[in-house]
CSV table of C-alpha atoms in Angstrom, one decimal:
chain,number,residue,atom,x,y,z
L,1,UNK,CA,90.7,23.9,57.1
L,2,UNK,CA,87.2,25.3,58.1
L,3,UNK,CA,84.8,22.8,59.3
L,4,UNK,CA,81.4,23.0,57.7
L,5,UNK,CA,78.2,23.7,59.1
L,6,UNK,CA,77.0,20.0,58.7
L,7,UNK,CA,80.1,18.9,60.4
L,8,UNK,CA,79.5,21.5,63.3
L,9,UNK,CA,76.1,20.1,63.8
L,10,UNK,CA,77.0,16.6,64.0
L,11,UNK,CA,79.6,17.4,66.4
L,12,UNK,CA,77.0,19.3,68.7
L,13,UNK,CA,74.8,16.4,68.3
L,14,UNK,CA,77.5,13.8,69.3
L,15,UNK,CA,78.5,15.9,72.3
L,16,UNK,CA,74.7,16.3,73.4
L,17,UNK,CA,74.3,12.4,72.9
L,18,UNK,CA,77.3,11.9,75.2
L,19,UNK,CA,76.0,14.3,77.7
L,20,UNK,CA,72.8,12.5,78.0
L,21,UNK,CA,74.4,9.2,78.0
L,22,UNK,CA,76.7,10.3,81.1
L,23,UNK,CA,73.6,11.7,82.9
L,24,UNK,CA,71.7,8.5,82.3
L,25,UNK,CA,74.5,6.6,83.8
L,26,UNK,CA,75.1,8.7,86.5
L,27,UNK,CA,71.3,8.3,87.7
L,28,UNK,CA,71.5,4.8,87.3
L,29,UNK,CA,74.7,4.8,89.7
L,30,UNK,CA,72.8,6.7,92.3
L,31,UNK,CA,70.4,3.6,92.7
L,32,UNK,CA,73.6,1.4,93.3
L,33,UNK,CA,72.2,-1.3,90.8
L,34,UNK,CA,74.7,-4.0,92.1
L,35,UNK,CA,73.3,-4.1,95.5
L,36,UNK,CA,69.9,-3.6,94.3
L,37,UNK,CA,70.0,-6.4,92.3
L,38,UNK,CA,70.9,-8.8,95.1
L,39,UNK,CA,68.2,-7.2,97.1
L,40,UNK,CA,65.8,-7.9,94.6
L,41,UNK,CA,67.2,-11.4,94.2
L,42,UNK,CA,66.4,-12.1,97.9
L,43,UNK,CA,62.9,-10.7,97.7
L,44,UNK,CA,62.2,-13.2,94.5
L,45,UNK,CA,63.6,-16.4,96.5
L,46,UNK,CA,61.1,-15.5,99.4
L,47,UNK,CA,58.2,-15.0,97.0
L,48,UNK,CA,59.0,-18.7,95.7
L,49,UNK,CA,59.2,-20.1,99.4
L,50,UNK,CA,56.0,-18.0,100.4
L,51,UNK,CA,54.3,-19.4,97.3
L,52,UNK,CA,55.8,-23.0,97.7
L,53,UNK,CA,56.1,-22.4,94.0
L,54,UNK,CA,56.5,-19.9,91.4
L,55,UNK,CA,54.4,-16.9,92.1
L,56,UNK,CA,52.1,-15.2,89.4
L,57,UNK,CA,53.7,-13.0,86.8
L,58,UNK,CA,51.9,-10.1,88.1
L,59,UNK,CA,53.3,-10.5,91.5
L,60,UNK,CA,56.8,-10.8,90.4
L,61,UNK,CA,56.8,-7.8,87.9
L,62,UNK,CA,54.8,-5.5,90.3
L,63,UNK,CA,56.6,-6.6,93.4
L,64,UNK,CA,60.1,-6.3,92.3
L,65,UNK,CA,59.3,-3.2,90.2
L,66,UNK,CA,58.0,-1.7,93.6
L,67,UNK,CA,60.9,-2.7,95.9
L,68,UNK,CA,63.4,-1.8,93.0
L,69,UNK,CA,62.2,1.8,93.0
L,70,UNK,CA,62.3,1.8,97.0
L,71,UNK,CA,65.8,0.3,96.9
L,72,UNK,CA,67.1,2.7,94.4
L,73,UNK,CA,65.6,5.7,96.1
L,74,UNK,CA,67.1,4.9,99.4
L,75,UNK,CA,70.5,4.7,97.6
L,76,UNK,CA,70.1,8.0,95.9
L,77,UNK,CA,69.2,9.5,99.5
L,78,UNK,CA,72.5,7.9,100.7
L,79,UNK,CA,74.6,9.3,98.2
L,80,UNK,CA,73.0,12.7,98.3
L,81,UNK,CA,73.7,12.7,102.2
L,82,UNK,CA,77.1,11.4,102.1
L,83,UNK,CA,78.5,13.2,99.2
L,84,UNK,CA,81.0,15.0,101.5
L,85,UNK,CA,82.6,11.9,102.9
L,86,UNK,CA,82.3,10.0,99.4
L,87,UNK,CA,84.5,13.1,97.9
L,88,UNK,CA,87.2,12.3,100.3
L,89,UNK,CA,87.2,8.4,99.9
L,90,UNK,CA,89.1,6.6,97.2
L,91,UNK,CA,86.3,4.0,96.3
L,92,UNK,CA,83.6,6.7,96.3
L,93,UNK,CA,85.0,9.8,94.9
L,94,UNK,CA,84.0,9.0,91.5
L,95,UNK,CA,80.4,8.7,92.2
L,96,UNK,CA,77.9,11.1,90.6
L,97,UNK,CA,77.7,14.0,93.1
L,98,UNK,CA,81.4,14.3,94.1
L,99,UNK,CA,82.2,14.4,90.3
L,100,UNK,CA,79.7,16.9,89.7
L,101,UNK,CA,77.5,15.1,87.1
L,102,UNK,CA,74.5,15.5,89.4
L,103,UNK,CA,73.6,18.3,91.5
L,104,UNK,CA,72.7,17.4,95.3
L,105,UNK,CA,69.2,19.1,94.8
L,106,UNK,CA,68.7,16.6,91.7
L,107,UNK,CA,69.9,13.6,93.7
L,108,UNK,CA,67.5,14.3,96.6
L,109,UNK,CA,64.3,14.9,94.2
L,110,UNK,CA,65.2,11.8,92.4
L,111,UNK,CA,65.7,9.9,95.5
L,112,UNK,CA,62.5,11.0,97.1
L,113,UNK,CA,60.4,10.6,93.9
L,114,UNK,CA,61.3,6.7,93.7
L,115,UNK,CA,60.6,6.4,97.3
L,116,UNK,CA,57.1,7.8,96.5
L,117,UNK,CA,56.4,5.9,93.5
L,118,UNK,CA,57.4,2.4,95.4
L,119,UNK,CA,54.6,2.9,98.1
L,120,UNK,CA,52.1,4.2,95.5
L,121,UNK,CA,52.7,1.3,93.2
L,122,UNK,CA,52.6,-1.4,95.8
L,123,UNK,CA,49.6,0.1,97.4
L,124,UNK,CA,47.6,0.4,94.7
L,125,UNK,CA,48.3,-2.7,92.8
L,126,UNK,CA,49.7,-5.4,95.2
L,127,UNK,CA,48.8,-4.8,98.9
L,128,UNK,CA,49.3,-2.2,101.8
L,129,UNK,CA,51.4,-4.5,103.9
L,130,UNK,CA,54.1,-4.8,100.9
L,131,UNK,CA,53.9,-0.8,100.5
L,132,UNK,CA,54.3,-0.4,104.3
L,133,UNK,CA,57.3,-2.6,104.5
L,134,UNK,CA,59.0,-1.2,101.2
L,135,UNK,CA,58.5,2.1,102.6
L,136,UNK,CA,59.9,1.3,106.0
L,137,UNK,CA,63.1,-0.3,104.5
L,138,UNK,CA,63.4,3.0,102.8
L,139,UNK,CA,63.2,5.0,105.7
L,140,UNK,CA,65.6,2.5,107.5
L,141,UNK,CA,68.3,2.9,104.9
L,142,UNK,CA,68.1,6.6,104.1
L,143,UNK,CA,67.3,8.0,107.5
L,144,UNK,CA,68.3,5.5,110.3
L,145,UNK,CA,71.3,4.0,109.0
L,146,UNK,CA,72.5,7.0,106.5
L,147,UNK,CA,71.6,10.0,108.9
L,148,UNK,CA,71.4,8.8,112.2
L,149,UNK,CA,74.0,5.8,112.5
L,150,UNK,CA,76.6,5.9,110.0
L,151,UNK,CA,78.5,8.8,111.5
L,152,UNK,CA,77.9,8.4,115.3
L,153,UNK,CA,78.4,4.7,116.2
L,154,UNK,CA,80.4,1.7,115.1
L,155,UNK,CA,77.4,-0.4,115.5
L,156,UNK,CA,76.0,1.4,112.6
L,157,UNK,CA,76.2,-1.3,110.0
L,158,UNK,CA,75.1,-3.7,112.5
L,159,UNK,CA,71.9,-1.9,113.5
L,160,UNK,CA,71.6,-0.5,110.1
L,161,UNK,CA,71.9,-4.0,108.6
L,162,UNK,CA,68.1,-4.3,109.1
L,163,UNK,CA,67.7,-2.0,105.9
L,164,UNK,CA,69.1,-4.7,103.5
L,165,UNK,CA,67.0,-7.4,105.3
L,166,UNK,CA,63.5,-5.9,104.4
L,167,UNK,CA,63.4,-7.4,100.8
L,168,UNK,CA,62.2,-10.8,101.8
L,169,UNK,CA,59.7,-9.3,104.0
L,170,UNK,CA,58.3,-7.4,101.2
L,171,UNK,CA,58.4,-10.6,98.6
L,172,UNK,CA,56.7,-12.5,101.2
L,173,UNK,CA,54.2,-9.8,101.9
L,174,UNK,CA,53.6,-9.3,98.2
L,175,UNK,CA,52.4,-13.1,97.7
L,176,UNK,CA,50.7,-13.8,100.9
L,177,UNK,CA,49.5,-10.6,102.4
L,178,UNK,CA,51.1,-11.1,105.6
L,179,UNK,CA,54.2,-12.2,107.4
L,180,UNK,CA,55.3,-15.3,109.0
L,181,UNK,CA,58.1,-16.7,111.2
L,182,UNK,CA,59.6,-18.1,108.2
L,183,UNK,CA,59.9,-14.6,106.5
L,184,UNK,CA,61.3,-13.2,110.0
L,185,UNK,CA,64.2,-15.8,109.8
L,186,UNK,CA,64.8,-14.9,106.2
L,187,UNK,CA,65.3,-11.4,107.3
L,188,UNK,CA,67.4,-12.6,110.1
L,189,UNK,CA,69.7,-14.3,107.9
L,190,UNK,CA,70.4,-11.2,105.8
L,191,UNK,CA,70.7,-9.3,109.1
L,192,UNK,CA,73.5,-11.4,110.5
L,193,UNK,CA,75.3,-11.8,107.3
L,194,UNK,CA,75.8,-8.1,106.9
L,195,UNK,CA,78.4,-7.5,109.5
L,196,UNK,CA,80.9,-10.0,108.1
L,197,UNK,CA,80.1,-8.8,104.5
L,198,UNK,CA,80.5,-4.9,105.2
L,199,UNK,CA,83.5,-5.2,107.8
L,200,UNK,CA,85.2,-7.6,105.2
L,201,UNK,CA,85.2,-4.5,102.9
L,202,UNK,CA,86.0,-1.7,105.9
L,203,UNK,CA,89.1,-3.8,106.9
L,204,UNK,CA,90.9,-3.3,103.7
L,205,UNK,CA,89.4,0.2,103.1
L,206,UNK,CA,90.2,1.2,106.6
L,207,UNK,CA,92.2,4.5,105.4
L,208,UNK,CA,89.2,5.6,103.5
L,209,UNK,CA,87.0,5.5,106.4
L,210,UNK,CA,89.7,6.8,108.6
L,211,UNK,CA,90.0,9.7,106.5
L,212,UNK,CA,86.4,10.4,106.1
L,213,UNK,CA,86.0,10.2,110.1
L,214,UNK,CA,83.5,7.3,109.8
L,215,UNK,CA,83.5,5.2,112.8
L,216,UNK,CA,83.4,1.7,111.1
L,217,UNK,CA,84.3,-1.1,113.6
L,218,UNK,CA,87.8,-1.5,112.3
L,219,UNK,CA,88.4,2.4,112.7
L,220,UNK,CA,86.6,2.5,116.2
L,221,UNK,CA,87.7,-0.8,117.9
L,222,UNK,CA,90.4,-2.0,115.6
L,223,UNK,CA,91.1,-5.1,113.5
L,224,UNK,CA,91.2,-7.7,116.0
L,225,UNK,CA,87.8,-6.8,117.7
L,226,UNK,CA,86.3,-6.6,114.3
L,227,UNK,CA,87.4,-9.9,113.1
L,228,UNK,CA,86.4,-11.7,116.5
L,229,UNK,CA,82.8,-10.3,115.9
L,230,UNK,CA,82.7,-11.3,112.5
L,231,UNK,CA,83.3,-14.8,113.6
L,232,UNK,CA,80.6,-14.7,116.2
L,233,UNK,CA,78.1,-13.3,113.5
L,234,UNK,CA,79.1,-16.3,111.0
L,235,UNK,CA,78.2,-18.7,113.9
L,236,UNK,CA,74.7,-17.2,114.5
L,237,UNK,CA,74.3,-16.9,110.7
L,238,UNK,CA,74.8,-20.8,110.6
L,239,UNK,CA,72.4,-21.3,113.3
L,240,UNK,CA,69.8,-19.0,111.5
L,241,UNK,CA,70.0,-20.5,108.2
L,242,UNK,CA,69.5,-24.0,109.5
L,243,UNK,CA,66.4,-22.7,111.6
L,244,UNK,CA,64.8,-22.5,108.0
L,245,UNK,CA,64.8,-26.2,107.6
L,246,UNK,CA,61.0,-26.8,108.3
L,247,UNK,CA,59.6,-25.0,105.6
L,248,UNK,CA,61.6,-26.6,102.6
L,249,UNK,CA,60.1,-29.6,101.0
L,250,UNK,CA,63.4,-31.0,100.5
L,251,UNK,CA,64.4,-30.7,104.3
L,252,UNK,CA,67.6,-33.0,104.0
L,253,UNK,CA,69.0,-31.4,100.9
L,254,UNK,CA,68.4,-27.8,102.4
L,255,UNK,CA,70.1,-28.8,105.7
L,256,UNK,CA,73.0,-30.5,103.9
L,257,UNK,CA,73.7,-27.4,101.7
L,258,UNK,CA,72.9,-24.6,104.3
L,259,UNK,CA,75.4,-26.5,106.4
L,260,UNK,CA,78.2,-26.7,104.0
L,261,UNK,CA,77.7,-22.9,102.9
L,262,UNK,CA,77.5,-21.9,106.3
L,263,UNK,CA,80.2,-23.8,107.9
L,264,UNK,CA,82.3,-22.9,104.7
L,265,UNK,CA,81.7,-19.0,105.2
L,266,UNK,CA,82.6,-19.6,109.0
L,267,UNK,CA,85.7,-21.0,108.0
L,268,UNK,CA,86.7,-18.1,106.0
L,269,UNK,CA,85.8,-15.8,108.6
L,270,UNK,CA,88.1,-17.9,111.2
L,271,UNK,CA,90.9,-17.9,108.8
L,272,UNK,CA,90.5,-14.1,108.4
L,273,UNK,CA,91.0,-14.1,112.6
L,274,UNK,CA,94.3,-15.7,112.1
L,275,UNK,CA,95.7,-13.3,109.5
L,276,UNK,CA,98.1,-10.5,110.7
L,277,UNK,CA,96.2,-7.0,111.2
L,278,UNK,CA,98.3,-5.5,108.8
L,279,UNK,CA,97.5,-8.0,106.0
L,280,UNK,CA,94.3,-7.9,104.2
L,281,UNK,CA,94.4,-10.8,101.8
L,282,UNK,CA,91.9,-12.6,103.7
L,283,UNK,CA,89.5,-9.5,104.5
L,284,UNK,CA,89.2,-9.2,100.6
L,285,UNK,CA,88.6,-13.1,100.6
L,286,UNK,CA,86.0,-12.8,103.2
L,287,UNK,CA,84.2,-9.7,101.4
L,288,UNK,CA,83.8,-11.7,98.0
L,289,UNK,CA,82.9,-14.9,99.8
L,290,UNK,CA,80.0,-13.0,101.4
L,291,UNK,CA,78.9,-12.0,98.0
L,292,UNK,CA,78.6,-15.6,96.8
L,293,UNK,CA,77.1,-17.0,100.2
L,294,UNK,CA,74.0,-14.8,100.3
L,295,UNK,CA,72.8,-15.3,96.6
L,296,UNK,CA,73.9,-19.2,97.0
L,297,UNK,CA,71.8,-19.7,100.4
L,298,UNK,CA,68.8,-17.8,98.8
L,299,UNK,CA,68.9,-19.8,95.6
L,300,UNK,CA,69.3,-23.0,97.7
L,301,UNK,CA,66.0,-21.7,99.6
L,302,UNK,CA,64.1,-21.3,96.5
L,303,UNK,CA,65.1,-24.7,95.0
L,304,UNK,CA,64.3,-26.6,98.0
L,305,UNK,CA,61.1,-24.9,98.3
L,306,UNK,CA,60.3,-25.9,94.8
L,307,UNK,CA,61.3,-29.7,95.2
């Protein structure tokens, strides 16, 4: 049975629409949206703490859009540069570049444009400090971590963890136009959270990183050393979170909740240390606990600044 001209046109239109949707999803994936949402949330919480209340709608929209462009652009550069190792790792093999949906040139251009747009938007509508900090976070992740550290040292995620800690600085600068010790402490909280978060993932994805030749801590130093370091960072994280108490209006509530969350996260890391190195149940639990800990802590910061 022959296909009518109208049916052929309809099929072509349907195919074209599906292709556009596929490409749009690929570009969104390049920005690592789940990570970006977490980064933006920490920036928003920092805005609330800085304002000791709800920031203006203009500050929220322009600040978060500007930071989102920076985070998304840096993620795209990361995927562009890491396309070779992404292709051999199970968890990343279906990303837009290894799968061929987006070309390397397109990903690079996209990432650069988002980074420039972030700085221009924040500089012209918010303030230069927010723009500079957003740009610094972009360079830190795209260049310092991705290009200079990731493939060269097992301390890559420790030093590179500073990239993910920039959003509270940007959020604070958006509201106040300057930085303070409390903004720096919020930076430190994320910085100290990063090793347990990322190494938890690296422990149970160790074969992937070994195959790709990336010297993550479990690959370079082994599971036992990695787990000991995770406990140490969890202790420092608890101390850093409690150091934020003086800026909170509800100091007692903050101290209690920060203590509970921090001790709980520390106990998860200690339990991981006791697990045999050939098992991965607690490495997965530690990773997922880290995904709960950070938004919970920044929610507490925001609530106690508003109280």
